[in-house]
PDB file of C-alpha atoms in Angstrom:
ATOM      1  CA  UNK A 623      93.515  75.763  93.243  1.00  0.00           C
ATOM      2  CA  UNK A 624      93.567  72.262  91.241  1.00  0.00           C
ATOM      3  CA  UNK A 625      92.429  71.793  88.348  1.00  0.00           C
ATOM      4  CA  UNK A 626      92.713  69.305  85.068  1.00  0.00           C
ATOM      5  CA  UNK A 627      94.473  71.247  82.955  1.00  0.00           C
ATOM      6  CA  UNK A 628      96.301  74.376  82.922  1.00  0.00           C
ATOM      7  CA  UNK A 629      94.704  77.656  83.449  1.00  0.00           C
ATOM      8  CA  UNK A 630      94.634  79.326  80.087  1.00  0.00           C
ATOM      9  CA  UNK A 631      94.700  82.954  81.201  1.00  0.00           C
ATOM     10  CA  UNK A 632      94.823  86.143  78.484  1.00  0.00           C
ATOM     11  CA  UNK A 633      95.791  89.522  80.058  1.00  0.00           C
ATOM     12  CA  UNK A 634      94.781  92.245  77.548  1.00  0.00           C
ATOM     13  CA  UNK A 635      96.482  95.657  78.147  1.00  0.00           C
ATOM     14  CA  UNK A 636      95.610  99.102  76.285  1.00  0.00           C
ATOM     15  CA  UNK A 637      99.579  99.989  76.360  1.00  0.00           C
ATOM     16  CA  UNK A 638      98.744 103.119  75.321  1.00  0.00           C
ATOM     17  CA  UNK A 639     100.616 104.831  78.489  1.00  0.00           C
ATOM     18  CA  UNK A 640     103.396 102.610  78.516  1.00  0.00           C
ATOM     19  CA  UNK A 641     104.450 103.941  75.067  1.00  0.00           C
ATOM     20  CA  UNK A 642     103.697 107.457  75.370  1.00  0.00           C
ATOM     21  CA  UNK A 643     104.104 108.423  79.217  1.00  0.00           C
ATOM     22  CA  UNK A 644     107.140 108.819  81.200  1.00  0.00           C
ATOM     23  CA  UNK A 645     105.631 107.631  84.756  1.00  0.00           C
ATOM     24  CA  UNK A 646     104.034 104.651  83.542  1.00  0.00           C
ATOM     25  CA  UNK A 647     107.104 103.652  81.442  1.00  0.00           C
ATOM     26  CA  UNK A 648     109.389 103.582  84.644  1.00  0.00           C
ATOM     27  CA  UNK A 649     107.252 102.357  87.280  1.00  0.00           C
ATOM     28  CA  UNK A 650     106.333  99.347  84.809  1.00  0.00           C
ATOM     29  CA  UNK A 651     108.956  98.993  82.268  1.00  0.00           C
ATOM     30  CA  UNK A 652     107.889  95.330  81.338  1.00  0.00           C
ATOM     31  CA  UNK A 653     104.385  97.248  80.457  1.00  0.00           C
ATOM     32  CA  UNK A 654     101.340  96.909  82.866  1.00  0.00           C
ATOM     33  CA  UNK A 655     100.237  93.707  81.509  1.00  0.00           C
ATOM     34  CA  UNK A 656     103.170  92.295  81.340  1.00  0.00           C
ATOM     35  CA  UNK A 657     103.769  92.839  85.069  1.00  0.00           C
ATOM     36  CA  UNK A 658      99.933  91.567  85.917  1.00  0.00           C
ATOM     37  CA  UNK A 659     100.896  88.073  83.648  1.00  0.00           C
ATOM     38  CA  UNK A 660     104.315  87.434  85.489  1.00  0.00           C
ATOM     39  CA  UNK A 661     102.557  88.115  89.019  1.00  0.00           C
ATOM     40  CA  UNK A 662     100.076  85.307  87.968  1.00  0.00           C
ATOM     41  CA  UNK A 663     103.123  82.962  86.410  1.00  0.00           C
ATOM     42  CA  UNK A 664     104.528  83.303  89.847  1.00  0.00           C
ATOM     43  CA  UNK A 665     102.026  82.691  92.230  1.00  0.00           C
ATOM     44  CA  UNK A 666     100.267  80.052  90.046  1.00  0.00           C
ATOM     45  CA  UNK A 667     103.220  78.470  88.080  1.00  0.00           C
ATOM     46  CA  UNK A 668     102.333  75.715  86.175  1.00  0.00           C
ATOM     47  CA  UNK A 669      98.465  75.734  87.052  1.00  0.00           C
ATOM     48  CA  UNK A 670      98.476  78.533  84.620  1.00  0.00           C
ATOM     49  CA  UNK A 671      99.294  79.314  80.674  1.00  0.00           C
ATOM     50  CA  UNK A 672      99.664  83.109  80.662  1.00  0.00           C
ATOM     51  CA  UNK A 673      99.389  84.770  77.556  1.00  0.00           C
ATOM     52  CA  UNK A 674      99.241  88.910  77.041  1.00  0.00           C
ATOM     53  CA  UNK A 675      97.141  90.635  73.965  1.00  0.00           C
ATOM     54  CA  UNK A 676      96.873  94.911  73.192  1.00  0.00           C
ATOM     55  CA  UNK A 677      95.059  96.713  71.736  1.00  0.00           C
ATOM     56  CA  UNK A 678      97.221  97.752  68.891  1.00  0.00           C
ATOM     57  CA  UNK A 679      97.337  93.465  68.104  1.00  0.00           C
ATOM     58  CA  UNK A 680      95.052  92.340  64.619  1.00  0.00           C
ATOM     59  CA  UNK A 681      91.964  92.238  66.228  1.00  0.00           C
ATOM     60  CA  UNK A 682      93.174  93.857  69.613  1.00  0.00           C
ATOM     61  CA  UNK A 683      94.724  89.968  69.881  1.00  0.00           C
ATOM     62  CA  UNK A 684      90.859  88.755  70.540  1.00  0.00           C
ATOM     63  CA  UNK A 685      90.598  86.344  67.546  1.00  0.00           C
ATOM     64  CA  UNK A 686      87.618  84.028  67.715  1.00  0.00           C
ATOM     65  CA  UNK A 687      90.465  81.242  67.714  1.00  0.00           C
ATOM     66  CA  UNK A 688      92.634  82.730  70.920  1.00  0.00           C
ATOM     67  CA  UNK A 689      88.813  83.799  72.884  1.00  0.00           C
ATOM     68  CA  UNK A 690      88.041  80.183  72.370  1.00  0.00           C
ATOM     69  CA  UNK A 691      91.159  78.845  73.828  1.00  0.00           C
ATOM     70  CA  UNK A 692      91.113  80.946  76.795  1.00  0.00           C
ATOM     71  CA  UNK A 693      89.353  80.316  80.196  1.00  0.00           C
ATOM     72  CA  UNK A 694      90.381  83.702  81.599  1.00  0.00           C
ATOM     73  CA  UNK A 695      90.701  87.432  80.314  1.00  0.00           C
ATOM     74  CA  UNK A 696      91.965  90.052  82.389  1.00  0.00           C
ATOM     75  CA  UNK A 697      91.464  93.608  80.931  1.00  0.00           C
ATOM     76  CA  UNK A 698      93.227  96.858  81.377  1.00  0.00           C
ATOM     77  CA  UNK A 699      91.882  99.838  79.706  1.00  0.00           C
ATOM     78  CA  UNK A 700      91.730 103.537  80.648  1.00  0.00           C
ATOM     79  CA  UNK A 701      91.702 106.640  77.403  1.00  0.00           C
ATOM     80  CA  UNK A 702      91.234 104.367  74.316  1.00  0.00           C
ATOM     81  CA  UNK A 703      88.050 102.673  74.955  1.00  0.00           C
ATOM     82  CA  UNK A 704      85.972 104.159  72.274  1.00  0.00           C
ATOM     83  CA  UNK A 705      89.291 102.136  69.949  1.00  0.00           C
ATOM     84  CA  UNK A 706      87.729  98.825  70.905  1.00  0.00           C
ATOM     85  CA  UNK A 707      86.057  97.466  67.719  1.00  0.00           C
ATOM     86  CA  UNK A 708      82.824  97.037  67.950  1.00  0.00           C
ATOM     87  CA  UNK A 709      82.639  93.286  66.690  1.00  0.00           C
ATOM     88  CA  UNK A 710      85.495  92.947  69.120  1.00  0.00           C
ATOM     89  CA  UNK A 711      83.319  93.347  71.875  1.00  0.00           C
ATOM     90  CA  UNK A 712      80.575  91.466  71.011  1.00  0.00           C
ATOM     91  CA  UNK A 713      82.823  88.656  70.402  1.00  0.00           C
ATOM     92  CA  UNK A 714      84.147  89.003  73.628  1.00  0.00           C
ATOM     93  CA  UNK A 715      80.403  89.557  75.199  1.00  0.00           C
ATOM     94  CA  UNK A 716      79.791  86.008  73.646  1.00  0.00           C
ATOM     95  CA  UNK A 717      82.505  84.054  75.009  1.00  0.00           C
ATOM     96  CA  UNK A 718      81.626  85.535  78.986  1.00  0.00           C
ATOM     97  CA  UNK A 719      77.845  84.523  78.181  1.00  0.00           C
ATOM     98  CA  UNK A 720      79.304  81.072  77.060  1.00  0.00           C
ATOM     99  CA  UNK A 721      81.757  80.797  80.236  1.00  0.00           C
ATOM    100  CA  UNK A 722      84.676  82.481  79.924  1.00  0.00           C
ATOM    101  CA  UNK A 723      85.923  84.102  83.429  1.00  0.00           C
ATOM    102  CA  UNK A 724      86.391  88.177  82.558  1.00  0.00           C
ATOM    103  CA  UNK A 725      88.467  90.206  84.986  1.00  0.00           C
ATOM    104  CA  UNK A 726      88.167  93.771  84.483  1.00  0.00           C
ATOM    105  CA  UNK A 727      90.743  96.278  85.950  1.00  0.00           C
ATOM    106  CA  UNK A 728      90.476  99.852  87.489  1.00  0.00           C
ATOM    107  CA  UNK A 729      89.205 101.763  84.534  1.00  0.00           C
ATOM    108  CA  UNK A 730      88.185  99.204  82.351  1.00  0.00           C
ATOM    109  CA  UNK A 731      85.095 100.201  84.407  1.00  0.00           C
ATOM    110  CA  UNK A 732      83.877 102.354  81.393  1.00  0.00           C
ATOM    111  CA  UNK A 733      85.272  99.886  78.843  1.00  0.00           C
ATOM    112  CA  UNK A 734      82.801  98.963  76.338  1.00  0.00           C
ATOM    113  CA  UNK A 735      82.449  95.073  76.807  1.00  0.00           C
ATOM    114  CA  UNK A 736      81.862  96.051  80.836  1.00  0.00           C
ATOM    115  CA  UNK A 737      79.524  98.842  80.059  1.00  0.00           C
ATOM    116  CA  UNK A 738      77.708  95.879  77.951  1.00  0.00           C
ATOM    117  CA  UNK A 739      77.793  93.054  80.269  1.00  0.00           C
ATOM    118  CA  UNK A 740      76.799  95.512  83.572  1.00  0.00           C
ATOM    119  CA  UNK A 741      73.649  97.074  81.228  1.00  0.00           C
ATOM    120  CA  UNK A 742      74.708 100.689  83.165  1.00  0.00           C
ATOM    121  CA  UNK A 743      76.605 103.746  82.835  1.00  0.00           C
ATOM    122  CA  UNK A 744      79.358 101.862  85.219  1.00  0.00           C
ATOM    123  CA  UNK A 745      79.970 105.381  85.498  1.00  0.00           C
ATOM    124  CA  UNK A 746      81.705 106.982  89.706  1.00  0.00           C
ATOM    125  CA  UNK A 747      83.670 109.509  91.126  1.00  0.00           C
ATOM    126  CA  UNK A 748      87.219 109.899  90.912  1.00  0.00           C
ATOM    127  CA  UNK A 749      90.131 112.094  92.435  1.00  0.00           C
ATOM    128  CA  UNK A 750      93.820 111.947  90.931  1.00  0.00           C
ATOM    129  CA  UNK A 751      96.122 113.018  93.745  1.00  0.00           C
ATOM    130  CA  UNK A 752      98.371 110.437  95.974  1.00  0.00           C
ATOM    131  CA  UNK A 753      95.627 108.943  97.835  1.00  0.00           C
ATOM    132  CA  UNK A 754      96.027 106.321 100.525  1.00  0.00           C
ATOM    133  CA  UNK A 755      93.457 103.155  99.722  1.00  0.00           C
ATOM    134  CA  UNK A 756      92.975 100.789 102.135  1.00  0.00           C
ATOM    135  CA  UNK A 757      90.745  97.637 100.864  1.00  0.00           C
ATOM    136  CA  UNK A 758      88.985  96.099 103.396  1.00  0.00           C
ATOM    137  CA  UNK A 759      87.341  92.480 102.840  1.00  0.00           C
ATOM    138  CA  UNK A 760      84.085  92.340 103.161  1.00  0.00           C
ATOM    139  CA  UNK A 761      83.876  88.573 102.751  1.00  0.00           C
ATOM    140  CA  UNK A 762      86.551  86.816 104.172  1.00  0.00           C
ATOM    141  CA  UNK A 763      85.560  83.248 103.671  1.00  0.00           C
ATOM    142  CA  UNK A 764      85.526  83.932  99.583  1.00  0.00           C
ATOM    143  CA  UNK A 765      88.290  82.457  97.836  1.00  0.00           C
ATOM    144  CA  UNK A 766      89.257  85.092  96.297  1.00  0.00           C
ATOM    145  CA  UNK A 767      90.014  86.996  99.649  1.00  0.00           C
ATOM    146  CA  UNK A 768      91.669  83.892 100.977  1.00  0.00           C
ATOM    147  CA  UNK A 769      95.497  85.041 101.711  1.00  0.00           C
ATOM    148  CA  UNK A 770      94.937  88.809 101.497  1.00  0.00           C
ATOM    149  CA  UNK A 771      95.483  90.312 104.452  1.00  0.00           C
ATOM    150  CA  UNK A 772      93.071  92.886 105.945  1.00  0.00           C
ATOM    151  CA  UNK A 773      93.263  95.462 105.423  1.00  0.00           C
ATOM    152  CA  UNK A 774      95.476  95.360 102.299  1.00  0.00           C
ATOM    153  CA  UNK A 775      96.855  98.459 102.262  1.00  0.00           C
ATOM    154  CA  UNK A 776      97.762 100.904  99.209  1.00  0.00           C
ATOM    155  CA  UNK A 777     100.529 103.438 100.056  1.00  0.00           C
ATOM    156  CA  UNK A 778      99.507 106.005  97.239  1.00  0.00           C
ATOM    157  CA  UNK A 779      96.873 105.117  94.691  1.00  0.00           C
ATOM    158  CA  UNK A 780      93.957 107.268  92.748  1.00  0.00           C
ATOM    159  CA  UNK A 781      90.186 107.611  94.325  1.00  0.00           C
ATOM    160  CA  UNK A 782      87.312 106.366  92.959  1.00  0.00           C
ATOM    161  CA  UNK A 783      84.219 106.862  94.929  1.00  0.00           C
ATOM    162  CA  UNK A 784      80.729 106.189  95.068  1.00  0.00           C
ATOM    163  CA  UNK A 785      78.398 106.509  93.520  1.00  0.00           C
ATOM    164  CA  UNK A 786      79.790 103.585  91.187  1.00  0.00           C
ATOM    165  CA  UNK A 787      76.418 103.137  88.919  1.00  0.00           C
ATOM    166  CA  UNK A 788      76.518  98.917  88.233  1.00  0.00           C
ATOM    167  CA  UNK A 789      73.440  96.660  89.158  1.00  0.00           C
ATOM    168  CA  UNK A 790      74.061  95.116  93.000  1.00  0.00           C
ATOM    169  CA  UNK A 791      76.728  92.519  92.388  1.00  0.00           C
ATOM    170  CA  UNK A 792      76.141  88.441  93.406  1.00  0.00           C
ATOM    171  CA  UNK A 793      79.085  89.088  96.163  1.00  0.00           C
ATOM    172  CA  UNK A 794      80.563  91.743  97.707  1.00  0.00           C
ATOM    173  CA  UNK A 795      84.275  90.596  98.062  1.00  0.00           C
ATOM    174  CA  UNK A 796      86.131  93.766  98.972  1.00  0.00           C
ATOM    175  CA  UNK A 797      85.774  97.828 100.214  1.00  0.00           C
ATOM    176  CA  UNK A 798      87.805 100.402  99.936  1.00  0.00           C
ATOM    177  CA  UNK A 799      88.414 103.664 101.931  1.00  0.00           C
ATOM    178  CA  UNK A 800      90.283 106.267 100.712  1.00  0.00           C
ATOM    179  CA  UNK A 801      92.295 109.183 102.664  1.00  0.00           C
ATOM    180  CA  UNK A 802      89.480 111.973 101.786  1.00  0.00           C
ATOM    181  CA  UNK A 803      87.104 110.229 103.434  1.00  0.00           C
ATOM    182  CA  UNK A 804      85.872 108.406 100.436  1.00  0.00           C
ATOM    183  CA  UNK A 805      84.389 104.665 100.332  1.00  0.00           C
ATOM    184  CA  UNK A 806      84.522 102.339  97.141  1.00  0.00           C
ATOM    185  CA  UNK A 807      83.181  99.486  96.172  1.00  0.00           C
ATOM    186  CA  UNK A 808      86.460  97.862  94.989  1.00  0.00           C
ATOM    187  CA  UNK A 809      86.061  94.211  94.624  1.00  0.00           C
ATOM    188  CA  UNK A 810      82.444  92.730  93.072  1.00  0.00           C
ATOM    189  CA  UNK A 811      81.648  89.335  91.575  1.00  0.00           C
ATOM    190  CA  UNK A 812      78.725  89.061  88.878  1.00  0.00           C
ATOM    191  CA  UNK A 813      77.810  86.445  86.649  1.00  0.00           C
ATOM    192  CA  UNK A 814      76.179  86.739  83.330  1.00  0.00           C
ATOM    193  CA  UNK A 815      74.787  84.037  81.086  1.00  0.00           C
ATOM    194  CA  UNK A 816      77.201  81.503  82.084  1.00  0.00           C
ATOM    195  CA  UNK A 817      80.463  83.753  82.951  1.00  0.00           C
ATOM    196  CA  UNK A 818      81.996  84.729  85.961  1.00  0.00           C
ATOM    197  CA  UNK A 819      83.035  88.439  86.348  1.00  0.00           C
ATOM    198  CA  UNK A 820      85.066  89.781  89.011  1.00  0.00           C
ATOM    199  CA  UNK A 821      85.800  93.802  88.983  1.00  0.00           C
ATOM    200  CA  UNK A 822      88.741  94.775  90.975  1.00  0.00           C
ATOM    201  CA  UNK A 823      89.554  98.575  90.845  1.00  0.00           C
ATOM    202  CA  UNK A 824      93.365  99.413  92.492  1.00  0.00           C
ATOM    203  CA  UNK A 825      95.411  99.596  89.535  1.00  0.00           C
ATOM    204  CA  UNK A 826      96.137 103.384  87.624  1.00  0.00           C
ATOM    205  CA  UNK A 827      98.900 103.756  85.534  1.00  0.00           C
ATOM    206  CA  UNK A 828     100.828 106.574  87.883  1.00  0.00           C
ATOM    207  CA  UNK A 829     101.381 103.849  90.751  1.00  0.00           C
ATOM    208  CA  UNK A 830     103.274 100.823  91.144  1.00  0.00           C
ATOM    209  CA  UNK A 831      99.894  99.226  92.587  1.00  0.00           C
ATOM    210  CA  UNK A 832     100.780  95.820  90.510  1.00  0.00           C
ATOM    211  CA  UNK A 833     104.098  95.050  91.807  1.00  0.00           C
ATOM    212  CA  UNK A 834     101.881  94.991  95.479  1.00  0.00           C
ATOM    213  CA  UNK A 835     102.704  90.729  96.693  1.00  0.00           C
ATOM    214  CA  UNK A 836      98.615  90.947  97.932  1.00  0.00           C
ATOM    215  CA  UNK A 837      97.534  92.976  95.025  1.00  0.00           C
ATOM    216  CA  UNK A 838      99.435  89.735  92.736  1.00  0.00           C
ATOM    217  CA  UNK A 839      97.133  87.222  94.745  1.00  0.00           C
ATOM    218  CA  UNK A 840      94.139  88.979  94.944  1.00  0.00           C
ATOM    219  CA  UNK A 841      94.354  88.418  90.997  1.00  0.00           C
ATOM    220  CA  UNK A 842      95.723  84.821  91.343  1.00  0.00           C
ATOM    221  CA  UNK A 843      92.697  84.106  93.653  1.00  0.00           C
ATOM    222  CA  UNK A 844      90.590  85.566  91.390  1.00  0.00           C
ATOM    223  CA  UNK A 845      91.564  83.706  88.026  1.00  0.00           C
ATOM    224  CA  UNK A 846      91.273  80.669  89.987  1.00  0.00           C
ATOM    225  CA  UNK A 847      87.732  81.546  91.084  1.00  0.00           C
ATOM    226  CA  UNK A 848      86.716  82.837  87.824  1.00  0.00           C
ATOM    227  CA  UNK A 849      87.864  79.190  86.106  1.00  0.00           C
ATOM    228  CA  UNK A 850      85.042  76.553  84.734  1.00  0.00           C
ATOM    229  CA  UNK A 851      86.449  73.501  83.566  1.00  0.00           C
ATOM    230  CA  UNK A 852      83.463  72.933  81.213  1.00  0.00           C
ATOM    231  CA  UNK A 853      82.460  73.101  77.865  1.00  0.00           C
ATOM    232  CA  UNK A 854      81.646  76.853  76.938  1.00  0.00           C
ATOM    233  CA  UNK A 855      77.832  77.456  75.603  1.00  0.00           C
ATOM    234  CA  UNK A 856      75.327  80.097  76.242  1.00  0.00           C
ATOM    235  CA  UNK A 857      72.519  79.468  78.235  1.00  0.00           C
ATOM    236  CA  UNK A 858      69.738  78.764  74.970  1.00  0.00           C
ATOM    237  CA  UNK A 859      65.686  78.539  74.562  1.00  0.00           C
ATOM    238  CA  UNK A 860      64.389  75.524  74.907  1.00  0.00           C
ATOM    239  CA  UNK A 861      60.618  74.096  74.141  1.00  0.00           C
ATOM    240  CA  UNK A 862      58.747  72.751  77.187  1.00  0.00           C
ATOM    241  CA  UNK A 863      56.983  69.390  75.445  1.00  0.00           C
ATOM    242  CA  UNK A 864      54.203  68.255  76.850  1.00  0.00           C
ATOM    243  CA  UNK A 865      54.565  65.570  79.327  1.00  0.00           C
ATOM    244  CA  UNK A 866      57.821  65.557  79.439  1.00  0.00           C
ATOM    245  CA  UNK A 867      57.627  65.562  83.386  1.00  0.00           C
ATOM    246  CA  UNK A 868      54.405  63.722  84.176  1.00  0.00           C
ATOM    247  CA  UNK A 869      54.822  61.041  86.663  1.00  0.00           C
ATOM    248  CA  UNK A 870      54.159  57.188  85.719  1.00  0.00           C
ATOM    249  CA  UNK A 871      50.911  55.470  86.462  1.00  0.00           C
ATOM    250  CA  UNK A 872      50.642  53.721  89.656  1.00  0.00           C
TER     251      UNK A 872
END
């Protein structure tokens, strides 16, 4: 990955479970998004500026001033969605129309800004129970499935099955199988307006999925992919004048 400038990368973390449940507190004591921001810091070094936000921050740490100054969000939700201001998330919706790379994790599935950007229920199935998830890639040429080997396997991780209700995505990246015989659409790139989205879905709070080396550069791969060194705007209306493309006179 080169680029111009550092990465500007946000990681926004509910930390609801890391301050009120025991597992979650001892498999990631540093809090989930802390541990997802110093996997990136390590892979990426300096080609990154990594930055965390929660939701308990003034405005869930999503100012207009710290959206506009990052190229990257990576979001972790699971139980406090419906605590997501509203003019939160159509802030947010703005900024991924206008170019800003989004990265939602596991649940954030049914978090409001995905639910928004996928126009579905983004609603699946799901089984809690120590579940063996092997992701397979799909598309191995992609960058972000360059490095991660194949499959990448989970040790112990919670299902989610299909039917997983978003549109078709623009690239299939990864599948998962699961150890009940269950398959998963696990790793999907979209774009919308002029963002780039990547769902990934290993990641619940009960597992140490995020100290996983491949599950740290499937992430780093995929802020690198989701990156646009450009100015951000949303695509606009514009008036067709007339003329404007007729040829010249012989």
């Amino acid at each position: 990955m080169t680029a111009k400038r550092p990465i500007r990368v946000l990681v926004w973390g509910e930390n609801h479970h890391e301050k009120h449940d025991e597992v979650p507190q001892r498999i990631y004591p540093d809090t989930m998004h802390g541990t997802i921001a110093a996997g990136l810091r390590e892979l990426l070094g300096d080609d990154v500026v990594v930055e965390t936000a929660t939701l308990d921050d003034p405005e869930h740490g999503l100012s207009e001033e710290r959206l506009a100054q990052t190229d990257v969000l990576l979001w972790w939700g699971h139980i406090k969605h419906d605590a997501v201001d509203d003019e939160v998330v159509e802030r947010v919706h703005r900024h991924v129309l206008g170019g800003m790379g989004f990265i939602p994790l596991h649940s954030a599935h049914f978090s409001k800004i995905f639910i928004r950007l996928m126009g579905t229920t983004c609603t699946l199935r799901w089984r809690q129970g120590d579940d063996r998830e092997l992701v397979w890639t799909v598309s191995p040429t992609h960058p972000i499935a360059e490095g991660v080997p194949h499959p990448l396997v989970i040790p112990a991780q919670e299902m989610y099955g299909e039917f997983f209700d978003v549109p078709a995505p623009d690239e299939l990246v990864f599948v998962s199988s699961f150890s009940g015989g269950e398959i998963f659409r696990s790793g999907m790139t979209f774009s919308r307006g002029h963002g780039r989205i990547f769902y990934f879905s290993p990641g619940d709070q009960d597992y140490p999925v995020y100290h996983q080396p491949e599950i740290k550069r499937v992430l780093a791969n995929a802020v690198g992919w989701a990156f646009q060194d450009r100015s951000r705007a949303q695509p606009r209306i514009t008036m067709q004048r007339d003329g404007q493309f007729e040829l010249p006179p012989e």
